[in-house]
Amino acid sequence: ERDGDAAVALDPTYTKGWMRRGNARMKRGKYREAAGDFTQAVACDPAGTLVAECQQLARDALRLAAKSGEAAPTPAGDAGKPP
């Protein structure tokens, strides 16, 4: 997750950085934060080849968050994300 943090801090338009951080957060059970990262990846490259995959990953992450009862992230949990 820290690698993804660093990548998006250096270049907030780096789609793969958002995807990698999202994948790391999925593995750590941070589903809502992961969904935000996948959504940001789509926003960075809406015409890109990874859009459908990112959208599906975001949906999966939100479904897992609801299933696990995960609360929405706090504003501090969104540190490093552009507004």
PDB file of C-alpha atoms in Angstrom:
ATOM      1  CA  GLU A   1       0.000   0.000   0.000  1.00  0.00           C
ATOM      2  CA  ARG A   2       2.860   2.389   0.777  1.00  0.00           C
ATOM      3  CA  ASP A   3       4.268   1.934  -2.725  1.00  0.00           C
ATOM      4  CA  GLY A   4       0.916   3.006  -4.139  1.00  0.00           C
ATOM      5  CA  ASP A   5       0.829   5.971  -1.756  1.00  0.00           C
ATOM      6  CA  ALA A   6       4.230   7.062  -3.033  1.00  0.00           C
ATOM      7  CA  ALA A   7       3.303   6.538  -6.675  1.00  0.00           C
ATOM      8  CA  VAL A   8       0.139   8.634  -6.557  1.00  0.00           C
ATOM      9  CA  ALA A   9       1.831  11.292  -4.445  1.00  0.00           C
ATOM     10  CA  LEU A  10       4.490  11.690  -7.148  1.00  0.00           C
ATOM     11  CA  ASP A  11       2.009  11.582 -10.016  1.00  0.00           C
ATOM     12  CA  PRO A  12      -1.700  11.796  -9.187  1.00  0.00           C
ATOM     13  CA  THR A  13      -2.517  10.923 -12.818  1.00  0.00           C
ATOM     14  CA  TYR A  14      -0.656   7.578 -12.719  1.00  0.00           C
ATOM     15  CA  THR A  15      -3.466   5.101 -13.322  1.00  0.00           C
ATOM     16  CA  LYS A  16      -1.434   2.034 -12.410  1.00  0.00           C
ATOM     17  CA  GLY A  17      -0.447   3.619  -9.099  1.00  0.00           C
ATOM     18  CA  TRP A  18      -4.113   3.951  -8.156  1.00  0.00           C
ATOM     19  CA  MET A  19      -4.772   0.383  -9.277  1.00  0.00           C
ATOM     20  CA  ARG A  20      -1.846  -1.019  -7.342  1.00  0.00           C
ATOM     21  CA  ARG A  21      -2.843   0.805  -4.189  1.00  0.00           C
ATOM     22  CA  GLY A  22      -6.418  -0.343  -4.663  1.00  0.00           C
ATOM     23  CA  ASN A  23      -5.289  -3.956  -5.029  1.00  0.00           C
ATOM     24  CA  ALA A  24      -3.131  -3.682  -1.909  1.00  0.00           C
ATOM     25  CA  ARG A  25      -6.044  -2.228   0.035  1.00  0.00           C
ATOM     26  CA  MET A  26      -8.328  -5.033  -1.173  1.00  0.00           C
ATOM     27  CA  LYS A  27      -5.871  -7.578   0.190  1.00  0.00           C
ATOM     28  CA  ARG A  28      -5.825  -5.739   3.523  1.00  0.00           C
ATOM     29  CA  GLY A  29      -9.623  -5.623   3.754  1.00  0.00           C
ATOM     30  CA  LYS A  30      -9.864  -1.875   3.142  1.00  0.00           C
ATOM     31  CA  TYR A  31     -12.599  -2.312   0.582  1.00  0.00           C
ATOM     32  CA  ARG A  32     -14.126   1.164   0.551  1.00  0.00           C
ATOM     33  CA  GLU A  33     -10.730   2.810   0.231  1.00  0.00           C
ATOM     34  CA  ALA A  34      -9.868   0.361  -2.547  1.00  0.00           C
ATOM     35  CA  ALA A  35     -13.060   1.278  -4.389  1.00  0.00           C
ATOM     36  CA  GLY A  36     -12.045   4.942  -4.204  1.00  0.00           C
ATOM     37  CA  ASP A  37      -8.651   4.118  -5.659  1.00  0.00           C
ATOM     38  CA  PHE A  38     -10.173   2.141  -8.548  1.00  0.00           C
ATOM     39  CA  THR A  39     -12.617   4.982  -9.216  1.00  0.00           C
ATOM     40  CA  GLN A  40      -9.710   7.432  -9.264  1.00  0.00           C
ATOM     41  CA  ALA A  41      -7.868   5.200 -11.739  1.00  0.00           C
ATOM     42  CA  VAL A  42     -10.851   5.477 -14.095  1.00  0.00           C
ATOM     43  CA  ALA A  43     -10.954   9.263 -13.633  1.00  0.00           C
ATOM     44  CA  CYS A  44      -7.273   9.508 -14.573  1.00  0.00           C
ATOM     45  CA  ASP A  45      -7.706   7.612 -17.827  1.00  0.00           C
ATOM     46  CA  PRO A  46     -11.387   7.361 -18.792  1.00  0.00           C
ATOM     47  CA  ALA A  47     -10.585   6.138 -22.310  1.00  0.00           C
ATOM     48  CA  GLY A  48      -7.913   3.693 -21.157  1.00  0.00           C
ATOM     49  CA  THR A  49      -7.864  -0.036 -21.646  1.00  0.00           C
ATOM     50  CA  LEU A  50      -8.156  -0.709 -17.908  1.00  0.00           C
ATOM     51  CA  VAL A  51     -11.393   1.200 -17.362  1.00  0.00           C
ATOM     52  CA  ALA A  52     -13.725  -1.808 -17.391  1.00  0.00           C
ATOM     53  CA  GLU A  53     -11.421  -3.720 -15.062  1.00  0.00           C
ATOM     54  CA  CYS A  54     -11.188  -0.791 -12.640  1.00  0.00           C
ATOM     55  CA  GLN A  55     -14.945  -0.298 -12.647  1.00  0.00           C
ATOM     56  CA  GLN A  56     -15.505  -3.985 -11.892  1.00  0.00           C
ATOM     57  CA  LEU A  57     -12.883  -3.917  -9.128  1.00  0.00           C
ATOM     58  CA  ALA A  58     -14.592  -0.885  -7.579  1.00  0.00           C
ATOM     59  CA  ARG A  59     -17.962  -2.662  -7.633  1.00  0.00           C
ATOM     60  CA  ASP A  60     -16.402  -5.795  -6.120  1.00  0.00           C
ATOM     61  CA  ALA A  61     -14.713  -3.751  -3.398  1.00  0.00           C
ATOM     62  CA  LEU A  62     -17.968  -2.021  -2.428  1.00  0.00           C
ATOM     63  CA  ARG A  63     -19.803  -5.347  -2.381  1.00  0.00           C
ATOM     64  CA  LEU A  64     -17.156  -6.815  -0.071  1.00  0.00           C
ATOM     65  CA  ALA A  65     -17.276  -3.718   2.144  1.00  0.00           C
ATOM     66  CA  ALA A  66     -21.029  -4.061   2.546  1.00  0.00           C
ATOM     67  CA  LYS A  67     -20.729  -7.792   3.205  1.00  0.00           C
ATOM     68  CA  SER A  68     -18.026  -7.295   5.834  1.00  0.00           C
ATOM     69  CA  GLY A  69     -19.822  -4.369   7.494  1.00  0.00           C
ATOM     70  CA  GLU A  70     -16.801  -2.131   6.897  1.00  0.00           C
ATOM     71  CA  ALA A  71     -17.474   1.470   7.829  1.00  0.00           C
ATOM     72  CA  ALA A  72     -16.815   4.273   5.398  1.00  0.00           C
ATOM     73  CA  PRO A  73     -13.256   5.601   5.644  1.00  0.00           C
ATOM     74  CA  THR A  74     -12.594   8.629   7.783  1.00  0.00           C
ATOM     75  CA  PRO A  75     -11.205  11.743   6.095  1.00  0.00           C
ATOM     76  CA  ALA A  76      -7.782  10.847   7.523  1.00  0.00           C
ATOM     77  CA  GLY A  77      -8.083   7.505   5.736  1.00  0.00           C
ATOM     78  CA  ASP A  78      -8.238   9.354   2.453  1.00  0.00           C
ATOM     79  CA  ALA A  79      -4.871  11.075   2.934  1.00  0.00           C
ATOM     80  CA  GLY A  80      -2.888  11.291  -0.256  1.00  0.00           C
ATOM     81  CA  LYS A  81      -5.927  11.423  -2.512  1.00  0.00           C
ATOM     82  CA  PRO A  82      -6.434  14.527  -4.586  1.00  0.00           C
ATOM     83  CA  PRO A  83      -9.649  16.456  -3.879  1.00  0.00           C
TER      84      PRO A  83
END
